[in-house]
Short mmCIF file of C-alpha atoms in Angstrom, two decimals:
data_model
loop_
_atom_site.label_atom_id
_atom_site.label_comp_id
_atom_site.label_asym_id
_atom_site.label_seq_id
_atom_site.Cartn_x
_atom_site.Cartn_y
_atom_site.Cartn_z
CA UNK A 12 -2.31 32.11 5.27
CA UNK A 13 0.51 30.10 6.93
CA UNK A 14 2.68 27.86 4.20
CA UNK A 15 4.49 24.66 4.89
CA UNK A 16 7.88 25.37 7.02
CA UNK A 17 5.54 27.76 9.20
CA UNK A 18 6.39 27.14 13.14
CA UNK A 19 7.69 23.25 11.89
CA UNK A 20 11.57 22.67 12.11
CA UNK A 21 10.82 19.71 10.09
CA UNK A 22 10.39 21.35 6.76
CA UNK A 23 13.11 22.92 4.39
CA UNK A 24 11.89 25.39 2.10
CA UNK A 25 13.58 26.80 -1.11
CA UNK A 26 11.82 29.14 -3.47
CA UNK A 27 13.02 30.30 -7.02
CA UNK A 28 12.20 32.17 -9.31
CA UNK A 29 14.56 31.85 -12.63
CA UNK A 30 13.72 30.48 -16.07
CA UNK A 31 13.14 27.12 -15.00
CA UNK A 32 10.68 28.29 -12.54
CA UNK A 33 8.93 30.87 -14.19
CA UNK A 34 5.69 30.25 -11.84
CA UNK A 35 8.02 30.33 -8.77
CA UNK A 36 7.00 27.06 -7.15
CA UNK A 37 7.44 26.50 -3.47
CA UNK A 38 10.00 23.33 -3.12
CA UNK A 39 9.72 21.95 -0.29
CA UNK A 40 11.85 18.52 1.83
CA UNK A 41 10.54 17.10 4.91
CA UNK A 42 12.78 15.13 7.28
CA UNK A 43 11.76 11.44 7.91
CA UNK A 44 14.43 10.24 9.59
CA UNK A 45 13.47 10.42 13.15
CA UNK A 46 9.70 9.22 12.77
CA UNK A 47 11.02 6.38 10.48
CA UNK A 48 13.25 5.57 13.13
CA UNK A 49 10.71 5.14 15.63
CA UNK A 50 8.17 3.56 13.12
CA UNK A 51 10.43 1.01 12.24
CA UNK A 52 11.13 -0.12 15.20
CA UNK A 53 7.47 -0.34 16.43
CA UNK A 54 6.91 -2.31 13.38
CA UNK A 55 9.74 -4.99 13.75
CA UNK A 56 9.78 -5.06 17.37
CA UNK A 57 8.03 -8.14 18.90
CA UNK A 58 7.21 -9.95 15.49
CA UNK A 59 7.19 -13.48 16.37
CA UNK A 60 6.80 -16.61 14.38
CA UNK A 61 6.11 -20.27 15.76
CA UNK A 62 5.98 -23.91 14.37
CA UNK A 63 6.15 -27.52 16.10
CA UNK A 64 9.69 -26.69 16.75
CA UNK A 65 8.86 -23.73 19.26
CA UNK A 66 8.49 -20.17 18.65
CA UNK A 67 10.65 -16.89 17.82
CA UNK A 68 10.48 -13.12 18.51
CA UNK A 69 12.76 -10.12 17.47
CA UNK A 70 13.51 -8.71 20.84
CA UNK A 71 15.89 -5.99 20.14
CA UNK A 72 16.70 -3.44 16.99
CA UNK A 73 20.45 -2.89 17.68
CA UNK A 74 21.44 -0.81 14.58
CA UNK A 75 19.48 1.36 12.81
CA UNK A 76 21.27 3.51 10.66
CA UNK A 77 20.09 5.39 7.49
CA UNK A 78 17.92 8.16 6.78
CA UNK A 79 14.28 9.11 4.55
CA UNK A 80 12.74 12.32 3.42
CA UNK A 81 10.35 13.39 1.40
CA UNK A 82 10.74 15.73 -1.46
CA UNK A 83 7.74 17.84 -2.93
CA UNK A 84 8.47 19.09 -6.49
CA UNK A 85 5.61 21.00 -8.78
CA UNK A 86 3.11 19.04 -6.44
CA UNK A 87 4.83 15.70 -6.80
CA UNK A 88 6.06 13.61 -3.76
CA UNK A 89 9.26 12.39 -4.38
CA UNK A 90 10.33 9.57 -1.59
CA UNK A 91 13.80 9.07 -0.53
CA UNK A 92 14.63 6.47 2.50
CA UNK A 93 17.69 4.11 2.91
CA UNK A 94 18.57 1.98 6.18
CA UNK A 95 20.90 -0.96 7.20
CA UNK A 96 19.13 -2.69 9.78
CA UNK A 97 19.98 -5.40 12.57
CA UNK A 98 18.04 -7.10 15.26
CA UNK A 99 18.36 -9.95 17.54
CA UNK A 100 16.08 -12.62 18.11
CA UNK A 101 15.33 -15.13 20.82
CA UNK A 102 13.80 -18.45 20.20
CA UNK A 103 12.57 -20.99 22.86
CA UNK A 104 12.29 -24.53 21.93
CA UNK A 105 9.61 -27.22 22.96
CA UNK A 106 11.41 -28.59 25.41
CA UNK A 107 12.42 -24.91 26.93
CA UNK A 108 15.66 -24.55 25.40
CA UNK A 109 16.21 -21.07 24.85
CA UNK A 110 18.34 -19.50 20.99
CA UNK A 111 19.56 -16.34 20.32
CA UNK A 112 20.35 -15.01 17.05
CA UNK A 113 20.53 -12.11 14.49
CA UNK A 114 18.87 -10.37 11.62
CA UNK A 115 20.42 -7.84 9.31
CA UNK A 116 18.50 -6.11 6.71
CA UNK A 117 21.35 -3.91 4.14
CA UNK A 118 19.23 -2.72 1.39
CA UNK A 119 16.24 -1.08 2.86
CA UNK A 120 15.96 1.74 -0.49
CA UNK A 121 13.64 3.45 -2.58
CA UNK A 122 15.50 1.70 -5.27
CA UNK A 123 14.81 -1.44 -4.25
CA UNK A 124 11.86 -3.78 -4.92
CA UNK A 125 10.75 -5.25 -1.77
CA UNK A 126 11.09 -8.36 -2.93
CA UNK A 127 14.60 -7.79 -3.25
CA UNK A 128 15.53 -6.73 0.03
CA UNK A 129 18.81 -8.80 1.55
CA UNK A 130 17.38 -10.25 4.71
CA UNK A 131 19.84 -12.41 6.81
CA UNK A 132 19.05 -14.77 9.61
CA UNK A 133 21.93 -16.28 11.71
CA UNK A 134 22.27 -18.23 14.89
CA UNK A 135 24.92 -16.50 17.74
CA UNK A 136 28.12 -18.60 17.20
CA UNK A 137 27.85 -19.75 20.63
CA UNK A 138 24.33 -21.45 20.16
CA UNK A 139 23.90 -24.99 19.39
CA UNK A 140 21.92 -26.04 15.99
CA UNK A 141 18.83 -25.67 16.12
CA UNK A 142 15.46 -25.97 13.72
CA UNK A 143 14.47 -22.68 14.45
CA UNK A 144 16.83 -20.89 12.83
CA UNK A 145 15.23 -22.27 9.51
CA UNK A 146 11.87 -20.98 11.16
CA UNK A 147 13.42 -18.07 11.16
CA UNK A 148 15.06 -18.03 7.68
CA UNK A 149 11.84 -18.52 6.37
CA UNK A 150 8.41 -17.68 8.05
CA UNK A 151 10.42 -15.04 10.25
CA UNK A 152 11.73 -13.28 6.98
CA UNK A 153 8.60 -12.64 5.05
CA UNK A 154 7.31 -11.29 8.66
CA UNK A 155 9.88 -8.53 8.68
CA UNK A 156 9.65 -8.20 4.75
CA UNK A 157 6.10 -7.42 5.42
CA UNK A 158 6.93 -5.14 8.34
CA UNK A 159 8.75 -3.11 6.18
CA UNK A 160 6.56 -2.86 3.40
CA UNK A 161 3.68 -1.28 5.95
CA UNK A 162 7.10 1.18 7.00
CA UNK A 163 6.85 2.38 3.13
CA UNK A 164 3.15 2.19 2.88
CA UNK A 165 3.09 4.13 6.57
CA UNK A 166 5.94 6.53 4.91
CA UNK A 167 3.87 7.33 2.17
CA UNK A 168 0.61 7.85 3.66
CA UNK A 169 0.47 8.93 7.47
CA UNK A 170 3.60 11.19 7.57
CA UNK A 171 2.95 12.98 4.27
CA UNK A 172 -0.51 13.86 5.65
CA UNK A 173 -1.25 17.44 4.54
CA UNK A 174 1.11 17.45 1.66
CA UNK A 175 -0.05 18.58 -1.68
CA UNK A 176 -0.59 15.69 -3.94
CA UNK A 177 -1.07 16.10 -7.66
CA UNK A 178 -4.52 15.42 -8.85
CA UNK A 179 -5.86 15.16 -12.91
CA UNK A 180 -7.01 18.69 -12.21
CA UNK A 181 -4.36 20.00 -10.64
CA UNK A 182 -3.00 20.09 -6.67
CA UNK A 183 -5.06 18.91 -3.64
CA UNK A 184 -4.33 18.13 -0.35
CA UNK A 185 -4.36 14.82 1.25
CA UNK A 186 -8.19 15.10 3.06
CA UNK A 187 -8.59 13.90 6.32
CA UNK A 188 -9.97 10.52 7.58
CA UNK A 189 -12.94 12.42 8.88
CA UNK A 190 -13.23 14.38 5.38
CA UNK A 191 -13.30 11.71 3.15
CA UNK A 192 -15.68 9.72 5.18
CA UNK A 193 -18.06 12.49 5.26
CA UNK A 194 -17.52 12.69 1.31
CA UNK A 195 -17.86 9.08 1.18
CA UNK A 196 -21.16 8.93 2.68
CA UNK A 197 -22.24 11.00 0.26
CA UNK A 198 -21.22 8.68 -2.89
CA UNK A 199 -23.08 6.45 -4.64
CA UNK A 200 -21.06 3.72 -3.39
CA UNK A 201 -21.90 4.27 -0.12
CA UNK A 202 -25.28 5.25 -0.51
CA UNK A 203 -28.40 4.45 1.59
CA UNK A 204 -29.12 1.73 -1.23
CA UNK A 205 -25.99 0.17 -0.77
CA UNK A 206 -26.22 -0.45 2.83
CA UNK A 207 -29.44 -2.21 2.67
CA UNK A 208 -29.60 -6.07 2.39
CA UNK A 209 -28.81 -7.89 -0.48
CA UNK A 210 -31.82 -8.92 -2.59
CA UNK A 211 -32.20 -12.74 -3.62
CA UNK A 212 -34.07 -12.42 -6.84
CA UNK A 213 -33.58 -15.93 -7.74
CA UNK A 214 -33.09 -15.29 -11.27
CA UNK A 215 -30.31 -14.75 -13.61
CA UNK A 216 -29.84 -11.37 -14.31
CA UNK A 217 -28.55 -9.12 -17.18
CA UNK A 218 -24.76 -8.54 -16.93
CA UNK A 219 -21.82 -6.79 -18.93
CA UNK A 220 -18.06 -6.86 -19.26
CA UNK A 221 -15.84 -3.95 -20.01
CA UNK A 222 -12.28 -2.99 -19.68
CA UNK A 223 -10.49 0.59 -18.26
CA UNK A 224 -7.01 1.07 -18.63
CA UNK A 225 -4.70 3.91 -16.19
CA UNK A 226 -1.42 4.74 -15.87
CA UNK A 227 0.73 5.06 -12.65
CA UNK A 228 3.90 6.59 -12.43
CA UNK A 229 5.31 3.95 -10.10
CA UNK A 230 6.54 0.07 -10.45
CA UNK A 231 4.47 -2.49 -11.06
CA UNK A 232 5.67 -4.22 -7.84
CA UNK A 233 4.48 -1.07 -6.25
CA UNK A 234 1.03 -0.86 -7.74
CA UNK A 235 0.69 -4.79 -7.16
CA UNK A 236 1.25 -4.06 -3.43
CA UNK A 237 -1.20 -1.26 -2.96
CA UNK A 238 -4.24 -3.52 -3.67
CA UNK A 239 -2.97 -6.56 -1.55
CA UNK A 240 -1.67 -4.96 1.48
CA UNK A 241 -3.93 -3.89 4.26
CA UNK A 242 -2.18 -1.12 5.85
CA UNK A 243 -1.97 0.40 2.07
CA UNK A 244 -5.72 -0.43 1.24
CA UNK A 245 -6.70 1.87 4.39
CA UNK A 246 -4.81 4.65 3.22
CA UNK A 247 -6.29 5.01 0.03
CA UNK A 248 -9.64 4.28 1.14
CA UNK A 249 -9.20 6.75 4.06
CA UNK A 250 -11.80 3.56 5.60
CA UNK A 251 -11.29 0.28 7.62
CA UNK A 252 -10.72 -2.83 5.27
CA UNK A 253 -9.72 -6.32 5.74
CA UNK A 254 -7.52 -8.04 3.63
CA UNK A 255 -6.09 -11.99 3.50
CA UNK A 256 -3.50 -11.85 0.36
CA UNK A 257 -3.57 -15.13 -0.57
CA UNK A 258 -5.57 -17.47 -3.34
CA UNK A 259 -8.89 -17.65 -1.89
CA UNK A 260 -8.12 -14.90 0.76
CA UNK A 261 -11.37 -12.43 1.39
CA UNK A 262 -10.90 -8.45 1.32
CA UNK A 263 -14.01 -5.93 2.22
CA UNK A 264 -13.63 -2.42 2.55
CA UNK A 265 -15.50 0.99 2.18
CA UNK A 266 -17.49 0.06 5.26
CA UNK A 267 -18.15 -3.15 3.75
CA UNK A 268 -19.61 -1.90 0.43
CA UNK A 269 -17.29 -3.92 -1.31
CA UNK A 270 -16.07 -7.10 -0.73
CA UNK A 271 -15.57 -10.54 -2.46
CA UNK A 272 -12.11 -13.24 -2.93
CA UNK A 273 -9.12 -13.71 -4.58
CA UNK A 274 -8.65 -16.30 -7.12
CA UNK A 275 -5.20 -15.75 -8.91
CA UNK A 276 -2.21 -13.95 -7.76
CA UNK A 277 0.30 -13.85 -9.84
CA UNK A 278 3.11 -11.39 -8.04
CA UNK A 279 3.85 -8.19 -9.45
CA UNK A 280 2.12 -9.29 -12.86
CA UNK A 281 -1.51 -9.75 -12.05
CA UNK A 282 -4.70 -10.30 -9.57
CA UNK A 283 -7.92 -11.71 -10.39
CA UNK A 284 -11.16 -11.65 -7.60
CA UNK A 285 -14.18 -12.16 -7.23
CA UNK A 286 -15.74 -8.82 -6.28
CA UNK A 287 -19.23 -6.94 -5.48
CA UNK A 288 -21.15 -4.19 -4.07
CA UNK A 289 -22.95 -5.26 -1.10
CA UNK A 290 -26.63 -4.76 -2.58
CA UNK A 291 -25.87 -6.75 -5.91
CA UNK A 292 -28.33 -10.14 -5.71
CA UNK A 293 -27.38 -12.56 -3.10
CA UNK A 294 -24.21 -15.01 -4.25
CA UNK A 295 -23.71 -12.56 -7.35
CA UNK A 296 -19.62 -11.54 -8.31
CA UNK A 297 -18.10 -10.14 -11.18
CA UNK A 298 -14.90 -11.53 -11.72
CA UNK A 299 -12.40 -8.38 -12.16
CA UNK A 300 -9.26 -9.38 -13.63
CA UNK A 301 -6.17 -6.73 -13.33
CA UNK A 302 -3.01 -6.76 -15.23
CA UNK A 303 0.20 -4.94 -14.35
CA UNK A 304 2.26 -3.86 -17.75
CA UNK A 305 5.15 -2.36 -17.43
CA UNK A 306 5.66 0.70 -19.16
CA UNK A 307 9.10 1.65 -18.59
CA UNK A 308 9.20 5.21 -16.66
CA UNK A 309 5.11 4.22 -15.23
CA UNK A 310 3.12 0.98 -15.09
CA UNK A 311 -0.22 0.47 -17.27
CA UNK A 312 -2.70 -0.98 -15.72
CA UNK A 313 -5.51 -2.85 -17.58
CA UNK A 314 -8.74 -3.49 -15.29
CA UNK A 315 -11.58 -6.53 -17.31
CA UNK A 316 -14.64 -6.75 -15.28
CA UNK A 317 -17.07 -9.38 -16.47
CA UNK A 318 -20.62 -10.07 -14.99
CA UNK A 319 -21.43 -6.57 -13.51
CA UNK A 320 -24.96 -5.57 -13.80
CA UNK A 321 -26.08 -4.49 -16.83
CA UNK A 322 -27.93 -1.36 -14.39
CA UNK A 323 -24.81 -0.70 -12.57
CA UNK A 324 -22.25 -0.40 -15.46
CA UNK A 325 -21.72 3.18 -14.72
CA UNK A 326 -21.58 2.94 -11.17
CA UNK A 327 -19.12 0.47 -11.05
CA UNK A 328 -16.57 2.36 -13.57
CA UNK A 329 -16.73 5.53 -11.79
CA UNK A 330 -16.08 3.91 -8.49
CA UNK A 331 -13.29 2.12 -9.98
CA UNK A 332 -12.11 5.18 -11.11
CA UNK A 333 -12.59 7.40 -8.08
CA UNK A 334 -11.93 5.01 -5.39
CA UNK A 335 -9.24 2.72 -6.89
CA UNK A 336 -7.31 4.99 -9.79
CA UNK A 337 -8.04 8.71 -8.52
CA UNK A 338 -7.38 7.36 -4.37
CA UNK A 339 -4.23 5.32 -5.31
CA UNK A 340 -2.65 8.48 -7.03
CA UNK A 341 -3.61 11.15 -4.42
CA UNK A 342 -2.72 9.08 -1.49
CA UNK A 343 0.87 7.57 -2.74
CA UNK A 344 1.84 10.30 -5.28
CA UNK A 345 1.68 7.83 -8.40
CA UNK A 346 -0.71 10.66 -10.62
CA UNK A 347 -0.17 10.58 -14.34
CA UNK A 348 -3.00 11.82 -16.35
CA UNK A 349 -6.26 10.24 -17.20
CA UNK A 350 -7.24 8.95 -20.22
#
């Protein structure tokens, strides 16, 4: 059977077998520098932004220096990526007057939050004032902030496809889209029931509330990103999904099992929605409420669902844990063990 490093220049591997590897793991690096490169650039690339003002696009990446790999240790992904990034961008006013400016990004790092990335928007020297360099400074910046969050999402998910991921019971490999949708259609969630149209029953019917609690060896910024960001909500679900993260913004995914609305965001400290399977009674949500604790070395995360049907109590915990906890740790490498 071939192992990783096989035929691929891209991998480095190092095996020992001393006293602090008595079961003489493989440990193994894969070089991310060039596909970040080119991801990165696709990503940023032709962003543009607009207000009454005019309109802006980044036109150019003129630096990108830096580097990323990945580092697989006892069956734990360990990410490593750092970049100093500039652009250019051209704006074009109302009236046709045209702008040309720059953007420089320092502190693109896996130790960085990123909400605390440096991102600095200036106007050429040469150019005359002009409001859209506030555009810019504003709506432009949380456009590339959010370009480079899918880069780390993207990072973390499509390039480490085939890695071995820890799982509660051990090592797995990342399954493929066309695995886990096979899998999937085999689930309760996404069963033949589920697809069928919601009943209206008219009355009020018997619901529950509990609690689940899970631990993720990641930040809570982190964990609070996986469940708002779409590129990030694919890869765990291995499905389409759609979602608007905002107060009152919709999500559905798992083929449209599950959907429902955001009513509280609270960054990096908590999320409250309005959420259901498809076949619950017409109009019916449970209102899940999840809070990100921060546990030093791992984040805690402490799921209350109120209003779930009394008959799908079970069903809605063990999709929660399958397809939320279970999915979040395989795909991004956040596993700690269940309790």
């Amino acid at each position: 059977m071939a192992k990783w490093g096989e035929g691929d220049p891209r991998w480095i591997v190092e095996e020992r077998a001393d006293a602090t590897n008595v079961n003489n793991w493989h440990w193994t690096e894969r070089d991310a520098t060039n596909w970040s490169s080119d991801k990165l650039k696709s990503l940023i690339l032709g962003l543009t932004v607009e207000s009454d003002e005019g309109s802006c696009e980044v036109t150019e990446v003129s630096k990108l220096e830096g580097e990323a790999s990945i580092n697989n240790r006892k069956g734990k992904l360990i990410f490593f990526y750092e970049w100093n990034l500039k652009a250019t961008w051209t704006g074009k006013s109302k009236s046709g007057i045209k702008y040309k400016g720059t953007i420089e990004v320092p502190n693109l790092s896996d130790e960085n939050d990123m909400e605390d990335l440096d991102i600095s928007v200036s106007l050429n020297k040469d150019e005359p004032e002009t409001p859209l360099t506030g555009l810019m400074r504003t709506k432009g910046a949380e456009k590339i902030r959010e370009a480079l969050g899918s880069y780390v999402g993207f990072l973390k998910t499509e390039f480490t496809q085939g890695m071995i991921l820890p799982t509660a019971n051990g090592m797995a490999k990342i399954q493929s889209t066309s695995q886990s949708k096979a899998k999937l259609d085999k689930t309760q969630i996404s069963s033949s029931s589920s697809t069928s149209a919601p009943v209206n029953t008219g009355v009020k019917i018997p619901t529950c509330k509990f609690s689940m609690r899970e631990k993720f060896l990641t930040s809570p910024a982190d964990l609070y990103r996986v469940f708002l960001h779409q590129e990030m909500v694919q890869a765990f679900t291995h499905a389409p999904a759609t979602v608007d993260a905002e107060k009152g913004g919709k999500f559905r995914l798992l083929d449209g099992n599950v959907f429902g609305e955001f009513t509280e965001l609270v960054p990096d400290e908590k999320i409250v929605m309005k959420w259901r399977y498809n076949n619950w009674p017409c109009e019916h949500y449970a209102t899940i409420a999840m809070t990100f604790l921060d546990r030093s070395s791992e984040t805690e995360l402490k799921v209350e669902c109120r209003g779930v049907p009394d008959n799908d109590e079970e069903r809605t915990k063990e999709g929660w844990k399958k397809y939320y906890f279970e999915a979040i740790k395989q795909t991004f490498g956040y596993g700690a063990r269940l309790f």
